[in-house]
Amino acid sequence: MESRDQNSRGRIEAVCVSERRGEVKRAVAAGILQPDHGLEGDGHAGPGHRQVSILATLSIARIKAVIPELEHGAFAENLVVSGLDLSGVQVGDRLAVGGTAVLEVTQIGKEC
């Protein structure tokens, strides 16, 4: 499968974690991404292909227009990013986020 790199770098607007899978994630001040592991302290980190979940600020804004009380983490996202167009992302694409992180898309989540 061919990998495509995004041309821009996404800005991380929020970092969210939960200790266990199935729990609502909560926003934290900062996070540490570990290669081939995911976000430290998150229940989805570790072996596997779904270590980090990303959601665009644009998607959240559309939903918050209808449900304004929603907080970051409500959709089980780890990273809320701006500056990336996620609408055409495909499995295998690489996304640059934050200062140095590059994440590979391994699965497309639900559409918001």
PDB file of N, CA and C in Angstrom:
ATOM      1  N   MET A   1       0.846  -1.173   0.000  1.00  0.00           N
ATOM      2  CA  MET A   1       0.000   0.000   0.000  1.00  0.00           C
ATOM      3  C   MET A   1       0.894   1.240   0.000  1.00  0.00           C
ATOM      4  N   GLU A   2       0.611   2.161  -0.886  1.00  0.00           N
ATOM      5  CA  GLU A   2       1.398   3.391  -0.980  1.00  0.00           C
ATOM      6  C   GLU A   2       1.017   4.366   0.123  1.00  0.00           C
ATOM      7  N   SER A   3       2.013   4.998   0.700  1.00  0.00           N
ATOM      8  CA  SER A   3       1.792   5.978   1.765  1.00  0.00           C
ATOM      9  C   SER A   3       1.821   7.378   1.181  1.00  0.00           C
ATOM     10  N   ARG A   4       0.887   8.214   1.601  1.00  0.00           N
ATOM     11  CA  ARG A   4       0.849   9.615   1.168  1.00  0.00           C
ATOM     12  C   ARG A   4       1.063  10.484   2.392  1.00  0.00           C
ATOM     13  N   ASP A   5       1.958  11.450   2.271  1.00  0.00           N
ATOM     14  CA  ASP A   5       2.195  12.388   3.363  1.00  0.00           C
ATOM     15  C   ASP A   5       1.356  13.634   3.135  1.00  0.00           C
ATOM     16  N   GLN A   6       0.748  14.146   4.207  1.00  0.00           N
ATOM     17  CA  GLN A   6       0.039  15.416   4.135  1.00  0.00           C
ATOM     18  C   GLN A   6       1.077  16.520   3.972  1.00  0.00           C
ATOM     19  N   ASN A   7       0.723  17.591   3.268  1.00  0.00           N
ATOM     20  CA  ASN A   7       1.664  18.682   3.019  1.00  0.00           C
ATOM     21  C   ASN A   7       1.768  19.660   4.179  1.00  0.00           C
ATOM     22  N   SER A   8       0.829  19.650   5.077  1.00  0.00           N
ATOM     23  CA  SER A   8       0.864  20.618   6.172  1.00  0.00           C
ATOM     24  C   SER A   8       1.016  19.893   7.508  1.00  0.00           C
ATOM     25  N   ARG A   9       1.346  20.659   8.527  1.00  0.00           N
ATOM     26  CA  ARG A   9       1.503  20.112   9.872  1.00  0.00           C
ATOM     27  C   ARG A   9       0.301  20.546  10.691  1.00  0.00           C
ATOM     28  N   GLY A  10      -0.361  19.599  11.320  1.00  0.00           N
ATOM     29  CA  GLY A  10      -1.514  19.908  12.158  1.00  0.00           C
ATOM     30  C   GLY A  10      -1.102  20.457  13.508  1.00  0.00           C
ATOM     31  N   ARG A  11      -1.924  21.333  14.009  1.00  0.00           N
ATOM     32  CA  ARG A  11      -1.694  21.906  15.340  1.00  0.00           C
ATOM     33  C   ARG A  11      -2.551  21.131  16.336  1.00  0.00           C
ATOM     34  N   ILE A  12      -1.962  20.676  17.430  1.00  0.00           N
ATOM     35  CA  ILE A  12      -2.703  19.949  18.458  1.00  0.00           C
ATOM     36  C   ILE A  12      -3.410  20.960  19.351  1.00  0.00           C
ATOM     37  N   GLU A  13      -4.735  20.895  19.375  1.00  0.00           N
ATOM     38  CA  GLU A  13      -5.555  21.817  20.168  1.00  0.00           C
ATOM     39  C   GLU A  13      -5.924  21.225  21.524  1.00  0.00           C
ATOM     40  N   ALA A  14      -6.001  19.900  21.607  1.00  0.00           N
ATOM     41  CA  ALA A  14      -6.334  19.237  22.875  1.00  0.00           C
ATOM     42  C   ALA A  14      -5.776  17.819  22.861  1.00  0.00           C
ATOM     43  N   VAL A  15      -5.410  17.345  24.043  1.00  0.00           N
ATOM     44  CA  VAL A  15      -4.948  15.972  24.253  1.00  0.00           C
ATOM     45  C   VAL A  15      -5.897  15.344  25.264  1.00  0.00           C
ATOM     46  N   CYS A  16      -6.424  14.156  24.942  1.00  0.00           N
ATOM     47  CA  CYS A  16      -7.409  13.500  25.816  1.00  0.00           C
ATOM     48  C   CYS A  16      -6.994  12.048  26.071  1.00  0.00           C
ATOM     49  N   VAL A  17      -7.216  11.590  27.295  1.00  0.00           N
ATOM     50  CA  VAL A  17      -6.878  10.213  27.657  1.00  0.00           C
ATOM     51  C   VAL A  17      -7.957   9.617  28.555  1.00  0.00           C
ATOM     52  N   SER A  18      -7.981   8.309  28.593  1.00  0.00           N
ATOM     53  CA  SER A  18      -8.759   7.567  29.593  1.00  0.00           C
ATOM     54  C   SER A  18      -7.900   6.383  29.999  1.00  0.00           C
ATOM     55  N   GLU A  19      -7.998   5.992  31.255  1.00  0.00           N
ATOM     56  CA  GLU A  19      -7.150   4.902  31.744  1.00  0.00           C
ATOM     57  C   GLU A  19      -7.505   3.564  31.118  1.00  0.00           C
ATOM     58  N   ARG A  20      -8.787   3.357  30.820  1.00  0.00           N
ATOM     59  CA  ARG A  20      -9.235   2.089  30.264  1.00  0.00           C
ATOM     60  C   ARG A  20     -10.076   2.321  29.013  1.00  0.00           C
ATOM     61  N   ARG A  21     -10.104   1.313  28.169  1.00  0.00           N
ATOM     62  CA  ARG A  21     -10.971   1.353  26.987  1.00  0.00           C
ATOM     63  C   ARG A  21     -12.424   1.419  27.434  1.00  0.00           C
ATOM     64  N   GLY A  22     -13.227   2.129  26.682  1.00  0.00           N
ATOM     65  CA  GLY A  22     -14.645   2.223  26.991  1.00  0.00           C
ATOM     66  C   GLY A  22     -15.003   3.344  27.942  1.00  0.00           C
ATOM     67  N   GLU A  23     -14.012   3.995  28.533  1.00  0.00           N
ATOM     68  CA  GLU A  23     -14.274   5.133  29.420  1.00  0.00           C
ATOM     69  C   GLU A  23     -14.244   6.426  28.613  1.00  0.00           C
ATOM     70  N   VAL A  24     -14.979   7.423  29.075  1.00  0.00           N
ATOM     71  CA  VAL A  24     -14.936   8.736  28.438  1.00  0.00           C
ATOM     72  C   VAL A  24     -13.550   9.326  28.664  1.00  0.00           C
ATOM     73  N   LYS A  25     -12.981   9.868  27.602  1.00  0.00           N
ATOM     74  CA  LYS A  25     -11.661  10.481  27.731  1.00  0.00           C
ATOM     75  C   LYS A  25     -11.803  11.878  28.319  1.00  0.00           C
ATOM     76  N   ARG A  26     -10.746  12.327  29.009  1.00  0.00           N
ATOM     77  CA  ARG A  26     -10.737  13.669  29.592  1.00  0.00           C
ATOM     78  C   ARG A  26      -9.534  14.415  29.055  1.00  0.00           C
ATOM     79  N   ALA A  27      -9.697  15.717  28.905  1.00  0.00           N
ATOM     80  CA  ALA A  27      -8.605  16.549  28.409  1.00  0.00           C
ATOM     81  C   ALA A  27      -7.521  16.673  29.475  1.00  0.00           C
ATOM     82  N   VAL A  28      -6.274  16.629  29.048  1.00  0.00           N
ATOM     83  CA  VAL A  28      -5.121  16.813  29.928  1.00  0.00           C
ATOM     84  C   VAL A  28      -4.251  17.925  29.340  1.00  0.00           C
ATOM     85  N   ALA A  29      -3.371  18.474  30.167  1.00  0.00           N
ATOM     86  CA  ALA A  29      -2.551  19.613  29.736  1.00  0.00           C
ATOM     87  C   ALA A  29      -1.566  19.249  28.626  1.00  0.00           C
ATOM     88  N   ALA A  30      -1.054  18.033  28.633  1.00  0.00           N
ATOM     89  CA  ALA A  30      -0.063  17.612  27.640  1.00  0.00           C
ATOM     90  C   ALA A  30      -0.025  16.093  27.589  1.00  0.00           C
ATOM     91  N   GLY A  31       0.592  15.566  26.552  1.00  0.00           N
ATOM     92  CA  GLY A  31       0.731  14.126  26.426  1.00  0.00           C
ATOM     93  C   GLY A  31       2.056  13.774  25.789  1.00  0.00           C
ATOM     94  N   ILE A  32       2.442  12.521  25.957  1.00  0.00           N
ATOM     95  CA  ILE A  32       3.677  12.026  25.353  1.00  0.00           C
ATOM     96  C   ILE A  32       3.315  10.870  24.428  1.00  0.00           C
ATOM     97  N   LEU A  33       3.640  11.025  23.143  1.00  0.00           N
ATOM     98  CA  LEU A  33       3.442   9.966  22.167  1.00  0.00           C
ATOM     99  C   LEU A  33       4.700   9.110  22.114  1.00  0.00           C
ATOM    100  N   GLN A  34       4.514   7.802  22.245  1.00  0.00           N
ATOM    101  CA  GLN A  34       5.626   6.860  22.167  1.00  0.00           C
ATOM    102  C   GLN A  34       5.527   6.085  20.854  1.00  0.00           C
ATOM    103  N   PRO A  35       6.626   5.961  20.116  1.00  0.00           N
ATOM    104  CA  PRO A  35       6.599   5.205  18.859  1.00  0.00           C
ATOM    105  C   PRO A  35       6.089   3.776  19.065  1.00  0.00           C
ATOM    106  N   ASP A  36       5.239   3.336  18.161  1.00  0.00           N
ATOM    107  CA  ASP A  36       4.676   1.981  18.187  1.00  0.00           C
ATOM    108  C   ASP A  36       3.979   1.647  19.499  1.00  0.00           C
ATOM    109  N   HIS A  37       3.498   2.642  20.187  1.00  0.00           N
ATOM    110  CA  HIS A  37       2.801   2.444  21.460  1.00  0.00           C
ATOM    111  C   HIS A  37       1.559   3.329  21.570  1.00  0.00           C
ATOM    112  N   GLY A  38       1.691   4.599  21.243  1.00  0.00           N
ATOM    113  CA  GLY A  38       0.571   5.527  21.365  1.00  0.00           C
ATOM    114  C   GLY A  38       0.796   6.551  22.448  1.00  0.00           C
ATOM    115  N   LEU A  39      -0.283   7.043  23.002  1.00  0.00           N
ATOM    116  CA  LEU A  39      -0.249   8.121  23.984  1.00  0.00           C
ATOM    117  C   LEU A  39      -0.100   7.543  25.387  1.00  0.00           C
ATOM    118  N   GLU A  40       0.967   7.923  26.072  1.00  0.00           N
ATOM    119  CA  GLU A  40       1.208   7.422  27.430  1.00  0.00           C
ATOM    120  C   GLU A  40      -0.003   7.681  28.326  1.00  0.00           C
ATOM    121  N   GLY A  41      -0.379   6.669  29.096  1.00  0.00           N
ATOM    122  CA  GLY A  41      -1.473   6.805  30.047  1.00  0.00           C
ATOM    123  C   GLY A  41      -2.853   6.582  29.473  1.00  0.00           C
ATOM    124  N   ASP A  42      -2.949   6.256  28.175  1.00  0.00           N
ATOM    125  CA  ASP A  42      -4.256   6.027  27.566  1.00  0.00           C
ATOM    126  C   ASP A  42      -4.521   4.533  27.429  1.00  0.00           C
ATOM    127  N   GLY A  43      -5.767   4.146  27.621  1.00  0.00           N
ATOM    128  CA  GLY A  43      -6.165   2.748  27.561  1.00  0.00           C
ATOM    129  C   GLY A  43      -5.987   2.097  26.204  1.00  0.00           C
ATOM    130  N   HIS A  44      -5.905   2.880  25.127  1.00  0.00           N
ATOM    131  CA  HIS A  44      -5.713   2.319  23.794  1.00  0.00           C
ATOM    132  C   HIS A  44      -4.243   2.207  23.410  1.00  0.00           C
ATOM    133  N   ALA A  45      -3.351   2.709  24.241  1.00  0.00           N
ATOM    134  CA  ALA A  45      -1.919   2.623  23.943  1.00  0.00           C
ATOM    135  C   ALA A  45      -1.456   1.183  24.087  1.00  0.00           C
ATOM    136  N   GLY A  46      -0.415   0.842  23.364  1.00  0.00           N
ATOM    137  CA  GLY A  46       0.141  -0.499  23.426  1.00  0.00           C
ATOM    138  C   GLY A  46       0.146  -1.137  22.059  1.00  0.00           C
ATOM    139  N   PRO A  47       0.373  -2.437  22.010  1.00  0.00           N
ATOM    140  CA  PRO A  47       0.415  -3.114  20.715  1.00  0.00           C
ATOM    141  C   PRO A  47      -0.932  -3.010  20.003  1.00  0.00           C
ATOM    142  N   GLY A  48      -0.883  -3.009  18.705  1.00  0.00           N
ATOM    143  CA  GLY A  48      -2.111  -2.953  17.923  1.00  0.00           C
ATOM    144  C   GLY A  48      -2.061  -1.835  16.907  1.00  0.00           C
ATOM    145  N   HIS A  49      -3.096  -1.754  16.101  1.00  0.00           N
ATOM    146  CA  HIS A  49      -3.091  -0.772  15.014  1.00  0.00           C
ATOM    147  C   HIS A  49      -3.946   0.461  15.300  1.00  0.00           C
ATOM    148  N   ARG A  50      -4.611   0.539  16.434  1.00  0.00           N
ATOM    149  CA  ARG A  50      -5.443   1.712  16.757  1.00  0.00           C
ATOM    150  C   ARG A  50      -4.965   2.317  18.073  1.00  0.00           C
ATOM    151  N   GLN A  51      -3.814   2.934  18.043  1.00  0.00           N
ATOM    152  CA  GLN A  51      -3.211   3.452  19.264  1.00  0.00           C
ATOM    153  C   GLN A  51      -3.633   4.879  19.576  1.00  0.00           C
ATOM    154  N   VAL A  52      -3.895   5.676  18.539  1.00  0.00           N
ATOM    155  CA  VAL A  52      -4.220   7.093  18.714  1.00  0.00           C
ATOM    156  C   VAL A  52      -5.404   7.436  17.826  1.00  0.00           C
ATOM    157  N   SER A  53      -6.376   8.146  18.378  1.00  0.00           N
ATOM    158  CA  SER A  53      -7.542   8.596  17.625  1.00  0.00           C
ATOM    159  C   SER A  53      -7.462  10.111  17.448  1.00  0.00           C
ATOM    160  N   ILE A  54      -7.694  10.566  16.220  1.00  0.00           N
ATOM    161  CA  ILE A  54      -7.593  11.995  15.897  1.00  0.00           C
ATOM    162  C   ILE A  54      -8.950  12.497  15.429  1.00  0.00           C
ATOM    163  N   LEU A  55      -9.306  13.699  15.844  1.00  0.00           N
ATOM    164  CA  LEU A  55     -10.533  14.350  15.397  1.00  0.00           C
ATOM    165  C   LEU A  55     -10.215  15.806  15.086  1.00  0.00           C
ATOM    166  N   ALA A  56     -10.740  16.301  13.992  1.00  0.00           N
ATOM    167  CA  ALA A  56     -10.496  17.682  13.570  1.00  0.00           C
ATOM    168  C   ALA A  56     -11.398  18.650  14.324  1.00  0.00           C
ATOM    169  N   THR A  57     -10.861  19.825  14.609  1.00  0.00           N
ATOM    170  CA  THR A  57     -11.654  20.860  15.287  1.00  0.00           C
ATOM    171  C   THR A  57     -12.896  21.203  14.481  1.00  0.00           C
ATOM    172  N   LEU A  58     -12.800  21.137  13.161  1.00  0.00           N
ATOM    173  CA  LEU A  58     -13.947  21.449  12.302  1.00  0.00           C
ATOM    174  C   LEU A  58     -15.105  20.489  12.557  1.00  0.00           C
ATOM    175  N   SER A  59     -14.822  19.210  12.710  1.00  0.00           N
ATOM    176  CA  SER A  59     -15.872  18.221  12.998  1.00  0.00           C
ATOM    177  C   SER A  59     -16.517  18.489  14.350  1.00  0.00           C
ATOM    178  N   ILE A  60     -15.695  18.798  15.341  1.00  0.00           N
ATOM    179  CA  ILE A  60     -16.219  19.081  16.679  1.00  0.00           C
ATOM    180  C   ILE A  60     -17.084  20.335  16.664  1.00  0.00           C
ATOM    181  N   ALA A  61     -16.654  21.361  15.938  1.00  0.00           N
ATOM    182  CA  ALA A  61     -17.412  22.618  15.880  1.00  0.00           C
ATOM    183  C   ALA A  61     -18.803  22.403  15.299  1.00  0.00           C
ATOM    184  N   ARG A  62     -18.921  21.552  14.281  1.00  0.00           N
ATOM    185  CA  ARG A  62     -20.243  21.286  13.684  1.00  0.00           C
ATOM    186  C   ARG A  62     -21.177  20.641  14.702  1.00  0.00           C
ATOM    187  N   ILE A  63     -20.674  19.734  15.494  1.00  0.00           N
ATOM    188  CA  ILE A  63     -21.509  19.046  16.476  1.00  0.00           C
ATOM    189  C   ILE A  63     -21.805  19.949  17.668  1.00  0.00           C
ATOM    190  N   LYS A  64     -20.804  20.746  18.083  1.00  0.00           N
ATOM    191  CA  LYS A  64     -21.014  21.657  19.213  1.00  0.00           C
ATOM    192  C   LYS A  64     -22.042  22.742  18.884  1.00  0.00           C
ATOM    193  N   ALA A  65     -22.259  23.002  17.605  1.00  0.00           N
ATOM    194  CA  ALA A  65     -23.296  23.955  17.215  1.00  0.00           C
ATOM    195  C   ALA A  65     -24.669  23.433  17.626  1.00  0.00           C
ATOM    196  N   VAL A  66     -24.819  22.122  17.674  1.00  0.00           N
ATOM    197  CA  VAL A  66     -26.078  21.488  18.062  1.00  0.00           C
ATOM    198  C   VAL A  66     -26.073  21.108  19.544  1.00  0.00           C
ATOM    199  N   ILE A  67     -24.935  20.655  20.042  1.00  0.00           N
ATOM    200  CA  ILE A  67     -24.800  20.222  21.441  1.00  0.00           C
ATOM    201  C   ILE A  67     -23.627  20.992  22.064  1.00  0.00           C
ATOM    202  N   PRO A  68     -23.838  22.238  22.479  1.00  0.00           N
ATOM    203  CA  PRO A  68     -22.732  23.087  22.928  1.00  0.00           C
ATOM    204  C   PRO A  68     -22.009  22.610  24.185  1.00  0.00           C
ATOM    205  N   GLU A  69     -22.628  21.781  24.992  1.00  0.00           N
ATOM    206  CA  GLU A  69     -21.988  21.362  26.247  1.00  0.00           C
ATOM    207  C   GLU A  69     -20.952  20.250  26.070  1.00  0.00           C
ATOM    208  N   LEU A  70     -20.783  19.738  24.868  1.00  0.00           N
ATOM    209  CA  LEU A  70     -19.792  18.685  24.643  1.00  0.00           C
ATOM    210  C   LEU A  70     -18.390  19.187  24.949  1.00  0.00           C
ATOM    211  N   GLU A  71     -17.590  18.327  25.562  1.00  0.00           N
ATOM    212  CA  GLU A  71     -16.211  18.671  25.887  1.00  0.00           C
ATOM    213  C   GLU A  71     -15.267  17.780  25.089  1.00  0.00           C
ATOM    214  N   HIS A  72     -14.008  18.205  24.980  1.00  0.00           N
ATOM    215  CA  HIS A  72     -13.007  17.376  24.310  1.00  0.00           C
ATOM    216  C   HIS A  72     -12.953  16.020  25.005  1.00  0.00           C
ATOM    217  N   GLY A  73     -12.851  14.978  24.193  1.00  0.00           N
ATOM    218  CA  GLY A  73     -12.825  13.614  24.709  1.00  0.00           C
ATOM    219  C   GLY A  73     -14.152  12.898  24.571  1.00  0.00           C
ATOM    220  N   ALA A  74     -15.223  13.637  24.295  1.00  0.00           N
ATOM    221  CA  ALA A  74     -16.562  13.051  24.208  1.00  0.00           C
ATOM    222  C   ALA A  74     -16.690  12.029  23.079  1.00  0.00           C
ATOM    223  N   PHE A  75     -15.823  12.118  22.075  1.00  0.00           N
ATOM    224  CA  PHE A  75     -15.884  11.193  20.941  1.00  0.00           C
ATOM    225  C   PHE A  75     -14.758  10.161  20.997  1.00  0.00           C
ATOM    226  N   ALA A  76     -14.145  10.023  22.157  1.00  0.00           N
ATOM    227  CA  ALA A  76     -13.038   9.083  22.392  1.00  0.00           C
ATOM    228  C   ALA A  76     -11.777   9.468  21.626  1.00  0.00           C
ATOM    229  N   GLU A  77     -11.676  10.728  21.242  1.00  0.00           N
ATOM    230  CA  GLU A  77     -10.491  11.187  20.527  1.00  0.00           C
ATOM    231  C   GLU A  77      -9.337  11.437  21.495  1.00  0.00           C
ATOM    232  N   ASN A  78      -8.136  11.111  21.043  1.00  0.00           N
ATOM    233  CA  ASN A  78      -6.930  11.430  21.816  1.00  0.00           C
ATOM    234  C   ASN A  78      -6.403  12.813  21.466  1.00  0.00           C
ATOM    235  N   LEU A  79      -6.401  13.119  20.180  1.00  0.00           N
ATOM    236  CA  LEU A  79      -5.872  14.395  19.725  1.00  0.00           C
ATOM    237  C   LEU A  79      -6.933  15.157  18.948  1.00  0.00           C
ATOM    238  N   VAL A  80      -7.144  16.401  19.336  1.00  0.00           N
ATOM    239  CA  VAL A  80      -7.993  17.320  18.571  1.00  0.00           C
ATOM    240  C   VAL A  80      -7.021  18.196  17.797  1.00  0.00           C
ATOM    241  N   VAL A  81      -7.136  18.195  16.463  1.00  0.00           N
ATOM    242  CA  VAL A  81      -6.168  18.915  15.638  1.00  0.00           C
ATOM    243  C   VAL A  81      -6.843  19.928  14.729  1.00  0.00           C
ATOM    244  N   SER A  82      -6.114  20.990  14.447  1.00  0.00           N
ATOM    245  CA  SER A  82      -6.528  21.962  13.438  1.00  0.00           C
ATOM    246  C   SER A  82      -5.417  22.031  12.395  1.00  0.00           C
ATOM    247  N   GLY A  83      -5.741  22.563  11.236  1.00  0.00           N
ATOM    248  CA  GLY A  83      -4.735  22.740  10.195  1.00  0.00           C
ATOM    249  C   GLY A  83      -4.528  21.547   9.290  1.00  0.00           C
ATOM    250  N   LEU A  84      -5.281  20.489   9.475  1.00  0.00           N
ATOM    251  CA  LEU A  84      -5.215  19.322   8.592  1.00  0.00           C
ATOM    252  C   LEU A  84      -6.594  19.053   8.022  1.00  0.00           C
ATOM    253  N   ASP A  85      -6.652  18.778   6.730  1.00  0.00           N
ATOM    254  CA  ASP A  85      -7.907  18.378   6.109  1.00  0.00           C
ATOM    255  C   ASP A  85      -7.989  16.856   6.202  1.00  0.00           C
ATOM    256  N   LEU A  86      -8.800  16.378   7.125  1.00  0.00           N
ATOM    257  CA  LEU A  86      -8.913  14.935   7.333  1.00  0.00           C
ATOM    258  C   LEU A  86      -9.972  14.288   6.445  1.00  0.00           C
ATOM    259  N   SER A  87     -10.692  15.091   5.653  1.00  0.00           N
ATOM    260  CA  SER A  87     -11.808  14.554   4.872  1.00  0.00           C
ATOM    261  C   SER A  87     -11.366  13.562   3.799  1.00  0.00           C
ATOM    262  N   GLY A  88     -10.176  13.700   3.258  1.00  0.00           N
ATOM    263  CA  GLY A  88      -9.723  12.793   2.212  1.00  0.00           C
ATOM    264  C   GLY A  88      -8.643  11.832   2.654  1.00  0.00           C
ATOM    265  N   VAL A  89      -8.443  11.716   3.956  1.00  0.00           N
ATOM    266  CA  VAL A  89      -7.388  10.849   4.484  1.00  0.00           C
ATOM    267  C   VAL A  89      -7.704   9.390   4.175  1.00  0.00           C
ATOM    268  N   GLN A  90      -6.665   8.647   3.818  1.00  0.00           N
ATOM    269  CA  GLN A  90      -6.810   7.232   3.505  1.00  0.00           C
ATOM    270  C   GLN A  90      -5.877   6.407   4.391  1.00  0.00           C
ATOM    271  N   VAL A  91      -6.214   5.142   4.556  1.00  0.00           N
ATOM    272  CA  VAL A  91      -5.339   4.231   5.292  1.00  0.00           C
ATOM    273  C   VAL A  91      -3.964   4.251   4.628  1.00  0.00           C
ATOM    274  N   GLY A  92      -2.929   4.375   5.450  1.00  0.00           N
ATOM    275  CA  GLY A  92      -1.560   4.442   4.949  1.00  0.00           C
ATOM    276  C   GLY A  92      -1.008   5.850   4.883  1.00  0.00           C
ATOM    277  N   ASP A  93      -1.882   6.858   4.909  1.00  0.00           N
ATOM    278  CA  ASP A  93      -1.419   8.250   4.906  1.00  0.00           C
ATOM    279  C   ASP A  93      -0.663   8.545   6.189  1.00  0.00           C
ATOM    280  N   ARG A  94       0.260   9.485   6.104  1.00  0.00           N
ATOM    281  CA  ARG A  94       0.999   9.942   7.284  1.00  0.00           C
ATOM    282  C   ARG A  94       0.602  11.378   7.576  1.00  0.00           C
ATOM    283  N   LEU A  95       0.322  11.648   8.846  1.00  0.00           N
ATOM    284  CA  LEU A  95      -0.105  12.973   9.287  1.00  0.00           C
ATOM    285  C   LEU A  95       0.922  13.535  10.251  1.00  0.00           C
ATOM    286  N   ALA A  96       1.389  14.745   9.984  1.00  0.00           N
ATOM    287  CA  ALA A  96       2.320  15.425  10.879  1.00  0.00           C
ATOM    288  C   ALA A  96       1.506  16.275  11.842  1.00  0.00           C
ATOM    289  N   VAL A  97       1.703  16.058  13.136  1.00  0.00           N
ATOM    290  CA  VAL A  97       0.967  16.817  14.155  1.00  0.00           C
ATOM    291  C   VAL A  97       1.928  17.292  15.236  1.00  0.00           C
ATOM    292  N   GLY A  98       1.619  18.443  15.792  1.00  0.00           N
ATOM    293  CA  GLY A  98       2.479  18.984  16.842  1.00  0.00           C
ATOM    294  C   GLY A  98       3.847  19.329  16.293  1.00  0.00           C
ATOM    295  N   GLY A  99       4.830  19.359  17.173  1.00  0.00           N
ATOM    296  CA  GLY A  99       6.174  19.756  16.775  1.00  0.00           C
ATOM    297  C   GLY A  99       6.915  18.737  15.938  1.00  0.00           C
ATOM    298  N   THR A 100       6.827  17.447  16.288  1.00  0.00           N
ATOM    299  CA  THR A 100       7.647  16.443  15.604  1.00  0.00           C
ATOM    300  C   THR A 100       6.934  15.130  15.304  1.00  0.00           C
ATOM    301  N   ALA A 101       5.737  14.937  15.774  1.00  0.00           N
ATOM    302  CA  ALA A 101       5.065  13.637  15.621  1.00  0.00           C
ATOM    303  C   ALA A 101       4.559  13.429  14.198  1.00  0.00           C
ATOM    304  N   VAL A 102       4.729  12.216  13.702  1.00  0.00           N
ATOM    305  CA  VAL A 102       4.152  11.795  12.431  1.00  0.00           C
ATOM    306  C   VAL A 102       3.395  10.506  12.714  1.00  0.00           C
ATOM    307  N   LEU A 103       2.092  10.520  12.424  1.00  0.00           N
ATOM    308  CA  LEU A 103       1.230   9.375  12.701  1.00  0.00           C
ATOM    309  C   LEU A 103       0.779   8.748  11.390  1.00  0.00           C
ATOM    310  N   GLU A 104       0.720   7.419  11.349  1.00  0.00           N
ATOM    311  CA  GLU A 104       0.228   6.731  10.164  1.00  0.00           C
ATOM    312  C   GLU A 104      -1.222   6.317  10.383  1.00  0.00           C
ATOM    313  N   VAL A 105      -2.063   6.595   9.394  1.00  0.00           N
ATOM    314  CA  VAL A 105      -3.479   6.233   9.459  1.00  0.00           C
ATOM    315  C   VAL A 105      -3.594   4.734   9.203  1.00  0.00           C
ATOM    316  N   THR A 106      -4.200   4.015  10.157  1.00  0.00           N
ATOM    317  CA  THR A 106      -4.381   2.570  10.015  1.00  0.00           C
ATOM    318  C   THR A 106      -5.847   2.182   9.892  1.00  0.00           C
ATOM    319  N   GLN A 107      -6.732   3.113  10.199  1.00  0.00           N
ATOM    320  CA  GLN A 107      -8.168   2.852  10.110  1.00  0.00           C
ATOM    321  C   GLN A 107      -8.887   4.193  10.061  1.00  0.00           C
ATOM    322  N   ILE A 108      -9.960   4.244   9.290  1.00  0.00           N
ATOM    323  CA  ILE A 108     -10.795   5.441   9.234  1.00  0.00           C
ATOM    324  C   ILE A 108     -11.948   5.232  10.205  1.00  0.00           C
ATOM    325  N   GLY A 109     -12.148   6.188  11.092  1.00  0.00           N
ATOM    326  CA  GLY A 109     -13.218   6.087  12.088  1.00  0.00           C
ATOM    327  C   GLY A 109     -14.568   6.491  11.526  1.00  0.00           C
ATOM    328  N   LYS A 110     -15.517   6.615  12.409  1.00  0.00           N
ATOM    329  CA  LYS A 110     -16.870   7.014  12.035  1.00  0.00           C
ATOM    330  C   LYS A 110     -16.891   8.464  11.597  1.00  0.00           C
ATOM    331  N   GLU A 111     -17.756   8.780  10.638  1.00  0.00           N
ATOM    332  CA  GLU A 111     -17.926  10.175  10.229  1.00  0.00           C
ATOM    333  C   GLU A 111     -18.799  10.896  11.229  1.00  0.00           C
ATOM    334  N   CYS A 112     -18.420  12.124  11.527  1.00  0.00           N
ATOM    335  CA  CYS A 112     -19.212  12.951  12.449  1.00  0.00           C
ATOM    336  C   CYS A 112     -20.230  13.752  11.671  1.00  0.00           C
TER     337      CYS A 112
END
